[in-house]
Amino acid sequence: MEIKTKIKAASLSILAIIIITITVIVLGTAKFNTPYDYPLVQLDSGWTISRDGKSHPIESLSTASIGLANKGDEISVSTTIPYIGNIPQTTLEFRSILSTVDVYIDDELIYSYGYDYTIKNLMLPKFHHFIPLPKHSDGKTIEIVFTATEDNAFSSFSPFYLGSYKDISNKLLQPNRLPIVIGNFLCMFGFVLLVLSPFLIFSDNHDYSIMFSALISIFMGFYILCYNDILWYVSNSPAVYTFLEYVSLFLIPPCIIGFIISTRQVRALGIGKALLSINLAFVLTTFVLHATNLLHICHFVTFFHLLVVCEALFFVISLVHAIITKRKKASDNNAAPMSATMLIVGLICFLTCAITDIILFNLLKYGSTGESSATINFTTVGALLFMICLFLNYFFHCIEYISELSTKKHLEGLAYSDSLTGLSNRTKCELVFAELKGDYTIISLDLDYLKYTNDNYGHLEGDKLISGFGNILKNSFTDACLVGRMGGDEFIVVLPYIDTERTERDLSCMSDLMAYESSREVHIKYSASWGYANSKERDLLKVATPQKVYLLADSRMYEMKKSHHDQSLSRLYDDLLKNLSGKAGDTNNA
């Protein structure tokens, strides 16, 4: 990779970091917050928690330690409803995870949720409850009962808000501006790549990497939107986007592995394919078990976290090893593999952010505070960084591929091209012969006057005659699949069809060009003998191989060469007479 390309890569990376930083700062500011129409209160103190027949007051609900709630565990919280002002409809909001909910005011049931799921043995989704309270509820006791329907269902409570429905909705939505922007961007970016992917998949290169890039972006975007409950505002199916949250999370690793394998940026492709199979089997197994209600998908999160950490270590080490190996093999220090470098930078950024959130989530869930305050802000920013690096990876991968292809074509040109004429050499002609099938016509040509030109005007003029004739052939047989020089004064043309009229027309064009070029020269005379044959000639016995067709065309060429030989003798006699008359004139003048 040239130094200019490296500078360009560094500039793009710095620009991306600047854009992300500005985006995070702008979206994180409170200047865009919508003011509340009515008072909004977070009910955090004054609660009493009851579990296993034991009750105790707590100072703060957000930091209360309740331990893990397993299937069948019943945990209730109660407090006195405060007066917060004159609101047309006072609403209580909170979120539940994998549990049924019952709400009582002064022991009177006013709200229930989740029993339609438990009857069918379905997994309860996480759900935001907006409960309109009866008028004049202030001063009364409210009790909320959570009953876990899965093991390790939850270990803390989300914040409880009291206010108007609109104000609470804004309160929940405003901190999620960054996930909304990044999640929607990743989804749209992924769909654009997915639309473009068939063009590269069905091209000659069969490039699948852009398809995996698209899927990575889409699944990351959906996971960010689902985890932050953003789809709650546009969907009335919490079970769908809760299930989609788990599925999109589980599908991100196999898509990343598929991208790495498709770009062949690690040497251990066999291990990579095995890990891809394990991930796909994991996703399929969890899907089947969840769909059949044998074991819900929420039980596989811990195993997924362990699997991701192990795979991340393997691929980071493999990518680093691949980069070091390529640097050692490169004779030029500027030939560093920028595509692999960008991929590993993006992958390390994303994995660092994701593992940070994984560790924080598990510490919160199995620690004292609980997972209700867990966020994926690091993963959100890491996902954006990763997709930018993935885009740069694809950009540099294309540059490297084009450079490699150009070098390969250049080397093939040196190996298969005639240095004097630029036509295909004998080796290339033999390779084309080996692949010839179907209908074709072979023209054998022999350049006249080459020896005469070399003997009388020097080899420089002879080379000029050969190279000029090569240009005439290229301009005459524009539809040929091969125009080559077999050696010396022998040339060959292969036409991918059998059409005598077209062949004669091209030969006539060649004759006209030879006459025109001859008129412009002093010593050089362009003339050639030729003969042609096709793959369906009656003169050929049994199978018409390219070698047999060529020999038949060659024999016909020699028939024309005999007549041209007589003309060559006549021209030699004329030149001798001119030379003799010139010498006689010089003697008389003397």
XYZ file of C-alpha atoms in Angstrom:
590
model
C 0.000 0.000 0.000
C 1.377 3.356 -0.973
C 2.105 6.061 1.597
C -0.646 8.256 0.112
C -3.176 5.477 0.711
C -2.027 5.127 4.322
C -2.389 8.862 4.855
C -5.844 8.675 3.324
C -6.773 5.823 5.682
C -5.540 7.742 8.711
C -7.452 10.845 7.600
C -10.672 8.869 7.132
C -10.255 7.218 10.532
C -9.642 10.556 12.281
C -12.647 12.060 10.481
C -14.816 9.138 11.604
C -13.702 9.550 15.225
C -14.415 13.301 15.070
C -17.902 12.680 13.633
C -18.701 10.108 16.321
C -17.426 12.368 19.102
C -19.505 15.302 17.876
C -22.543 13.049 17.489
C -22.227 11.703 21.037
C -21.744 15.176 22.512
C -24.628 16.761 20.585
C -27.089 13.936 21.208
C -26.107 13.713 24.871
C -26.793 17.349 25.662
C -29.963 18.319 27.508
C -30.673 21.258 25.194
C -32.897 19.065 23.043
C -35.042 17.886 25.961
C -38.729 18.703 25.765
C -40.049 20.571 28.840
C -42.671 18.752 30.896
C -46.277 19.909 30.851
C -46.958 18.673 34.388
C -44.924 17.672 37.428
C -43.053 14.390 36.995
C -41.853 12.419 40.021
C -39.599 9.376 40.315
C -40.851 7.273 43.220
C -37.560 6.083 44.666
C -37.891 6.369 48.449
C -40.490 5.294 50.984
C -40.954 1.770 49.637
C -41.390 -1.477 51.513
C -40.250 -4.755 49.927
C -41.836 -8.127 50.767
C -40.331 -11.492 49.791
C -40.762 -14.969 51.223
C -43.153 -13.611 53.864
C -40.608 -11.046 55.094
C -41.015 -7.285 54.707
C -38.565 -4.470 55.251
C -38.430 -0.786 54.307
C -35.746 0.501 51.948
C -34.184 3.893 51.503
C -33.881 3.768 47.711
C -35.670 1.453 45.275
C -33.015 1.960 42.577
C -30.244 0.598 44.816
C -32.268 -2.010 46.683
C -30.801 -5.521 46.837
C -33.500 -8.133 46.274
C -31.375 -11.017 44.964
C -32.139 -13.077 41.865
C -35.798 -13.857 41.306
C -36.272 -17.410 40.043
C -39.348 -19.022 38.552
C -42.302 -18.802 40.948
C -40.698 -16.234 43.264
C -43.089 -13.491 44.314
C -41.737 -10.072 45.231
C -43.926 -7.113 46.112
C -43.216 -3.446 46.739
C -45.580 -0.976 48.369
C -45.667 2.737 49.149
C -48.040 5.611 49.705
C -49.042 7.525 46.583
C -47.914 11.151 46.950
C -49.789 14.177 45.696
C -47.831 15.649 42.769
C -50.210 18.303 41.475
C -53.304 18.747 39.376
C -52.849 16.325 36.469
C -55.801 15.370 34.199
C -54.802 11.696 34.391
C -52.090 10.588 36.785
C -50.157 7.644 35.353
C -47.759 5.201 37.007
C -44.990 3.791 34.814
C -42.455 1.007 35.404
C -40.941 -1.902 33.496
C -41.134 -5.623 34.206
C -38.851 -8.406 32.951
C -39.976 -12.025 32.587
C -42.651 -11.677 35.274
C -46.357 -11.209 35.770
C -47.566 -8.030 37.439
C -50.481 -7.282 39.754
C -51.213 -3.760 41.027
C -53.382 -3.084 44.102
C -54.581 0.199 45.614
C -55.727 -0.290 49.186
C -55.892 -4.048 48.502
C -58.139 -3.561 45.471
C -56.771 -5.069 42.214
C -56.689 -2.430 39.482
C -54.252 -3.972 36.990
C -52.899 -7.399 35.951
C -50.434 -8.392 33.268
C -48.858 -11.542 31.857
C -51.260 -14.350 32.734
C -52.282 -14.879 29.100
C -48.614 -15.743 28.439
C -48.241 -18.105 31.395
C -51.353 -20.052 30.456
C -49.742 -20.870 27.091
C -46.312 -21.400 28.678
C -44.884 -18.537 26.615
C -41.948 -16.351 27.605
C -43.108 -13.051 29.033
C -41.495 -10.099 27.245
C -40.044 -7.121 29.002
C -42.820 -4.587 29.126
C -43.363 -0.933 30.009
C -46.506 -0.596 32.116
C -48.460 2.654 31.898
C -51.177 2.375 34.540
C -53.729 5.191 34.838
C -54.511 5.648 38.541
C -58.047 6.300 39.779
C -58.847 9.847 40.799
C -58.071 10.856 44.359
C -55.493 8.052 44.717
C -53.001 10.259 46.519
C -52.527 9.230 50.125
C -53.560 5.629 49.383
C -51.299 2.593 49.541
C -50.215 1.046 46.248
C -48.767 -2.466 46.117
C -47.140 -3.968 43.033
C -46.570 -7.728 42.960
C -43.990 -9.255 40.575
C -44.028 -13.034 40.028
C -41.016 -14.398 38.110
C -41.839 -16.834 35.317
C -38.238 -17.841 34.462
C -35.111 -18.647 36.442
C -32.784 -15.651 36.901
C -35.610 -13.444 35.693
C -34.553 -10.180 37.359
C -32.554 -8.883 40.302
C -33.736 -5.271 40.630
C -36.540 -2.897 39.759
C -36.656 -0.267 37.060
C -37.468 3.324 38.101
C -41.119 4.085 38.967
C -42.439 7.345 37.511
C -45.602 9.233 38.414
C -46.950 11.898 36.065
C -48.760 12.318 32.762
C -48.450 9.736 29.994
C -46.854 12.248 27.585
C -44.284 13.514 30.068
C -43.266 9.990 31.108
C -42.917 8.943 27.448
C -40.631 11.921 26.798
C -38.639 11.100 29.943
C -38.009 7.564 28.675
C -37.313 8.555 25.076
C -35.007 11.554 25.521
C -31.984 9.694 26.997
C -32.157 7.300 24.025
C -31.425 9.846 21.298
C -27.995 8.325 20.616
C -29.283 4.713 20.351
C -32.141 5.917 18.127
C -29.805 7.665 15.696
C -27.164 4.925 15.627
C -29.677 2.069 15.561
C -31.642 3.562 12.671
C -28.449 4.464 10.811
C -27.113 0.909 11.107
C -30.417 -0.574 9.933
C -30.674 1.732 6.908
C -26.991 1.321 6.065
C -27.374 -2.443 6.283
C -30.434 -2.506 4.022
C -28.596 -0.421 1.410
C -25.669 -2.872 1.459
C -28.112 -5.788 1.292
C -29.658 -4.350 -1.879
C -26.192 -3.978 -3.443
C -24.928 -7.401 -2.338
C -26.533 -9.512 -5.154
C -24.555 -7.571 -7.765
C -21.273 -8.606 -6.120
C -22.397 -12.126 -5.174
C -23.307 -12.987 -8.765
C -20.295 -11.209 -10.256
C -17.191 -13.044 -11.426
C -15.559 -12.632 -8.014
C -18.578 -13.956 -6.035
C -17.909 -11.505 -3.199
C -20.039 -12.445 -0.150
C -18.363 -10.005 2.235
C -20.768 -7.139 1.500
C -23.725 -9.408 2.335
C -22.210 -10.237 5.735
C -21.469 -6.522 6.268
C -25.127 -5.765 5.595
C -26.347 -8.448 8.015
C -23.944 -7.280 10.740
C -25.199 -3.717 10.397
C -28.880 -4.758 10.377
C -28.636 -7.072 13.397
C -26.588 -4.545 15.373
C -29.139 -1.847 14.568
C -32.107 -4.000 15.564
C -30.419 -5.106 18.784
C -29.706 -1.498 19.801
C -33.296 -0.454 19.036
C -34.816 -3.458 20.817
C -32.618 -3.340 23.912
C -33.412 0.339 24.462
C -37.168 -0.331 23.994
C -37.307 2.083 21.073
C -39.525 -0.268 19.062
C -42.049 0.013 21.893
C -43.046 3.404 20.467
C -43.896 1.993 17.034
C -44.979 -1.559 17.869
C -47.724 -3.062 19.976
C -46.096 -6.506 20.032
C -43.616 -6.609 22.913
C -43.171 -10.367 22.530
C -41.950 -9.851 18.952
C -39.300 -7.230 19.660
C -38.174 -8.990 22.861
C -37.618 -12.178 20.859
C -36.016 -10.093 18.083
C -33.626 -8.608 20.644
C -32.286 -12.040 21.573
C -32.163 -13.339 17.986
C -30.385 -10.272 16.593
C -27.868 -10.462 19.458
C -27.179 -14.151 18.797
C -26.801 -13.600 15.026
C -24.153 -10.863 15.243
C -21.169 -13.215 15.956
C -21.840 -15.651 13.049
C -22.197 -12.710 10.652
C -18.861 -11.249 11.831
C -17.228 -14.673 11.448
C -18.767 -15.034 7.986
C -17.337 -11.662 6.977
C -13.848 -12.585 8.189
C -13.993 -15.926 6.345
C -15.377 -14.440 3.108
C -12.575 -11.860 2.971
C -9.976 -14.569 3.775
C -8.191 -12.330 6.233
C -7.214 -15.164 8.600
C -5.243 -18.289 7.787
C -7.188 -20.697 10.028
C -10.228 -20.807 7.748
C -11.067 -24.354 8.849
C -11.402 -23.313 12.497
C -13.321 -20.213 11.420
C -15.813 -22.321 9.458
C -16.181 -24.690 12.420
C -16.939 -21.750 14.742
C -19.410 -20.390 12.183
C -21.177 -23.765 12.155
C -21.251 -23.827 15.978
C -22.802 -20.349 16.102
C -25.414 -21.156 13.482
C -26.249 -24.412 15.274
C -26.538 -22.461 18.540
C -28.945 -19.948 16.983
C -31.014 -22.691 15.336
C -31.169 -24.758 18.544
C -32.253 -21.827 20.688
C -34.861 -20.856 18.107
C -36.352 -24.379 17.967
C -36.342 -24.800 21.748
C -37.979 -21.400 22.192
C -40.575 -21.961 19.468
C -41.563 -25.316 20.977
C -41.593 -23.832 24.516
C -39.169 -26.499 25.745
C -36.653 -23.898 26.901
C -37.043 -20.197 26.371
C -34.355 -18.194 24.616
C -33.585 -16.051 27.669
C -31.808 -19.015 29.338
C -28.958 -19.024 26.802
C -27.559 -15.544 27.436
C -24.809 -16.616 29.858
C -23.582 -19.358 27.523
C -23.659 -16.856 24.659
C -21.489 -14.398 26.622
C -18.855 -17.098 27.261
C -18.902 -18.203 23.612
C -18.471 -14.632 22.361
C -15.496 -13.945 24.624
C -13.698 -17.124 23.489
C -14.356 -16.450 19.795
C -13.317 -12.830 20.148
C -9.947 -13.817 21.593
C -9.372 -16.367 18.826
C -10.158 -14.039 15.929
C -8.282 -11.059 17.346
C -5.178 -13.225 17.794
C -5.653 -14.719 14.298
C -6.010 -11.291 12.675
C -2.955 -9.931 14.478
C -0.964 -12.998 13.400
C -2.153 -12.555 9.792
C -1.037 -8.919 9.750
C 2.386 -9.762 11.208
C 2.837 -12.587 8.672
C 1.928 -10.340 5.744
C 4.322 -7.644 6.948
C 7.162 -10.156 7.151
C 6.461 -11.471 3.659
C 6.167 -8.001 2.162
C 9.410 -6.864 0.552
C 8.254 -3.251 0.743
C 7.221 -1.717 4.030
C 4.537 0.254 2.190
C 2.751 -2.980 1.335
C 1.040 -3.223 4.720
C -2.428 -4.849 4.566
C -4.610 -1.856 5.450
C -7.845 -3.838 5.021
C -6.876 -6.317 7.742
C -5.602 -3.457 9.921
C -8.912 -1.587 9.676
C -10.835 -4.784 10.396
C -8.846 -5.588 13.518
C -9.065 -1.989 14.761
C -12.834 -2.014 14.341
C -13.180 -5.504 15.794
C -11.065 -4.654 18.847
C -13.057 -1.445 19.427
C -16.377 -3.270 19.159
C -15.319 -6.270 21.236
C -13.815 -4.055 23.925
C -17.029 -2.055 24.152
C -19.254 -5.159 23.994
C -17.243 -7.089 26.590
C -17.296 -4.022 28.856
C -21.098 -3.977 28.702
C -21.234 -7.769 29.187
C -19.081 -7.531 32.313
C -21.075 -4.583 33.686
C -24.372 -6.363 32.981
C -23.322 -9.533 34.804
C -21.821 -7.566 37.710
C -25.045 -5.626 38.083
C -27.347 -8.619 37.671
C -25.471 -10.961 39.996
C -24.175 -8.190 42.259
C -25.984 -5.963 44.667
C -27.488 -3.279 42.418
C -29.280 -5.350 39.769
C -29.441 -5.198 35.976
C -32.232 -2.618 35.674
C -29.644 0.171 35.397
C -27.532 -1.745 32.844
C -27.046 -0.039 29.495
C -25.339 -0.882 26.203
C -23.958 2.588 25.528
C -20.451 1.229 25.011
C -21.749 -1.390 22.584
C -23.770 1.241 20.732
C -20.742 3.458 20.108
C -18.574 0.386 19.427
C -21.053 -0.840 16.835
C -20.878 2.474 14.995
C -17.065 2.431 15.107
C -17.023 -1.164 13.902
C -19.282 -0.462 10.914
C -17.161 2.530 9.910
C -14.024 0.381 10.139
C -15.837 -2.371 8.248
C -16.642 0.084 5.483
C -13.004 1.230 5.388
C -11.933 -2.431 5.445
C -14.060 -3.151 2.388
C -12.744 -0.002 0.698
C -9.088 -0.953 1.207
C -9.792 -4.609 0.464
C -11.089 -3.562 -2.969
C -7.980 -1.414 -3.533
C -5.718 -4.313 -2.561
C -7.657 -6.702 -4.785
C -7.456 -4.340 -7.767
C -3.734 -3.822 -7.128
C -3.162 -7.570 -6.900
C -5.219 -8.172 -10.035
C -3.304 -5.460 -11.887
C 0.020 -6.988 -10.853
C -1.178 -10.423 -11.918
C -2.281 -9.131 -15.323
C 1.023 -7.299 -15.727
C 2.989 -10.469 -15.000
C 0.754 -12.463 -17.336
C 1.334 -9.794 -19.969
C 5.072 -10.216 -19.604
C 4.752 -14.002 -19.811
C 2.243 -14.227 -22.660
C 2.964 -11.129 -24.778
C 5.366 -10.723 -27.663
C 7.716 -7.901 -26.684
C 8.079 -6.500 -30.219
C 4.437 -6.408 -31.361
C 2.469 -6.600 -28.104
C 0.524 -9.533 -29.596
C 0.078 -12.880 -27.869
C 3.232 -14.981 -28.014
C 3.529 -18.662 -28.937
C 2.914 -19.831 -25.344
C -0.336 -17.882 -25.166
C -1.384 -19.210 -28.568
C -0.872 -22.775 -27.401
C -2.939 -22.099 -24.257
C -5.762 -20.703 -26.383
C -5.527 -23.742 -28.678
C -5.962 -26.037 -25.670
C -9.240 -24.307 -24.737
C -10.725 -23.842 -28.225
C -14.191 -25.398 -28.638
C -17.233 -24.949 -30.821
C -17.123 -22.948 -34.035
C -13.943 -21.076 -34.886
C -11.768 -20.033 -37.811
C -7.961 -20.025 -37.770
C -5.967 -17.793 -40.114
C -2.283 -18.553 -40.641
C -0.238 -15.584 -41.909
C 3.341 -15.221 -43.051
C 4.946 -11.811 -43.427
C 6.683 -11.265 -46.787
C 9.959 -9.393 -47.402
C 11.240 -9.753 -43.816
C 14.568 -11.324 -44.795
C 14.895 -8.940 -47.734
C 14.311 -5.934 -45.467
C 16.789 -7.160 -42.848
C 19.486 -7.860 -45.448
C 19.123 -4.612 -47.358
C 18.022 -2.059 -44.753
C 19.073 -3.535 -41.421
C 17.319 -5.271 -38.529
C 15.945 -2.003 -37.180
C 13.823 -1.654 -40.312
C 12.949 -5.360 -40.062
C 11.667 -4.889 -36.501
C 9.690 -1.897 -37.711
C 8.134 -4.083 -40.403
C 7.134 -6.743 -37.841
C 5.681 -4.286 -35.300
C 3.829 -2.382 -38.037
C 2.300 -5.589 -39.338
C 1.204 -6.468 -35.773
C -0.678 -3.152 -35.557
C -2.311 -3.839 -38.922
C -3.539 -7.215 -37.663
C -4.961 -5.715 -34.468
C -6.811 -3.014 -36.428
C -8.107 -5.468 -39.043
C -9.389 -8.311 -36.841
C -11.109 -6.376 -34.069
C -13.490 -9.235 -33.240
C -10.783 -11.902 -32.989
C -10.349 -13.909 -29.792
C -6.625 -14.266 -30.532
C -4.100 -12.284 -32.571
C -0.641 -13.683 -32.033
C 2.885 -14.027 -33.307
C 4.074 -17.623 -33.481
C 7.661 -16.507 -34.034
C 9.795 -14.821 -36.712
C 7.521 -13.853 -39.602
C 4.697 -16.278 -38.647
C 1.427 -14.864 -37.277
C -1.963 -16.327 -36.375
C -5.526 -15.051 -35.945
C -8.389 -17.001 -34.329
C -11.947 -15.859 -35.029
C -14.726 -17.118 -32.719
C -17.093 -17.920 -35.594
C -17.374 -19.573 -38.979
C -18.339 -16.964 -41.577
C -16.407 -16.883 -44.833
C -17.849 -13.518 -45.875
C -16.794 -11.819 -42.619
C -13.373 -13.448 -42.763
C -12.779 -12.270 -46.348
C -13.951 -8.793 -45.398
C -11.435 -8.617 -42.552
C -8.660 -9.908 -44.835
C -9.594 -7.290 -47.419
C -9.382 -4.630 -44.702
C -5.930 -5.965 -43.794
C -4.811 -5.734 -47.457
C -6.023 -2.146 -47.704
C -4.191 -1.190 -44.506
C -0.986 -2.838 -45.775
C -1.221 -0.914 -49.037
C -1.845 2.344 -47.172
C 1.049 1.843 -44.752
C 3.365 0.814 -47.609
C 2.607 4.080 -49.434
C 3.854 6.026 -46.399
C 7.190 4.205 -46.156
C 10.372 4.429 -48.234
C 12.055 1.069 -47.657
C 9.291 -0.989 -46.040
C 6.731 -2.852 -48.089
C 3.889 -4.575 -46.209
C 2.824 -7.829 -47.793
C 1.681 -11.140 -46.353
C 0.565 -14.604 -47.361
C -2.365 -16.215 -45.627
C -4.670 -19.163 -45.524
C -7.590 -20.005 -43.290
C -9.637 -23.005 -42.209
C -12.515 -23.566 -39.788
C -13.522 -26.262 -37.337
C -16.151 -27.721 -39.705
C -13.954 -28.209 -42.770
C -14.697 -31.270 -44.886
C -10.983 -31.702 -45.560
C -10.427 -32.570 -41.888
C -10.535 -36.230 -40.924
C -12.726 -37.347 -38.013
C -12.224 -34.892 -35.109
C -11.326 -31.303 -35.957
C -8.721 -30.373 -33.334
C -7.288 -26.833 -33.284
C -3.904 -28.243 -34.326
C -5.431 -29.917 -37.406
C -7.347 -26.782 -38.340
C -4.165 -24.730 -37.992
C -2.154 -27.133 -40.159
C -4.827 -26.964 -42.863
C -4.801 -23.146 -42.740
C -0.988 -23.211 -42.817
C -0.909 -25.406 -45.920
C -3.274 -22.996 -47.703
C -1.041 -20.104 -46.659
C 1.941 -21.721 -48.380
C -0.016 -21.889 -51.626
C -0.303 -18.080 -51.591
C 3.300 -17.750 -50.475
C 4.530 -19.440 -53.668
C 3.023 -16.711 -55.844
C 4.358 -14.015 -53.516
C 7.796 -15.611 -53.749
C 7.864 -15.020 -57.504
C 6.871 -11.402 -56.899
C 9.715 -11.069 -54.389
C 12.237 -12.281 -57.009
C 10.859 -9.753 -59.490
C 11.233 -6.959 -56.923
C 14.804 -8.051 -56.161
C 15.646 -7.964 -59.919
C 14.159 -4.443 -60.193
C 16.197 -3.217 -57.221
C 19.404 -4.659 -58.748
C 18.742 -2.858 -62.024
C 18.181 0.406 -60.136
C 21.429 0.003 -58.231
C 23.376 -0.757 -61.428
C 21.904 2.210 -63.291
C 22.724 4.452 -60.326
C 26.365 3.382 -60.359
C 26.624 3.921 -64.169
C 25.276 7.453 -63.771
C 27.877 8.251 -61.122
C 30.678 7.034 -63.432
C 29.559 9.205 -66.346
C 29.362 12.276 -64.132
C 32.845 11.663 -62.988
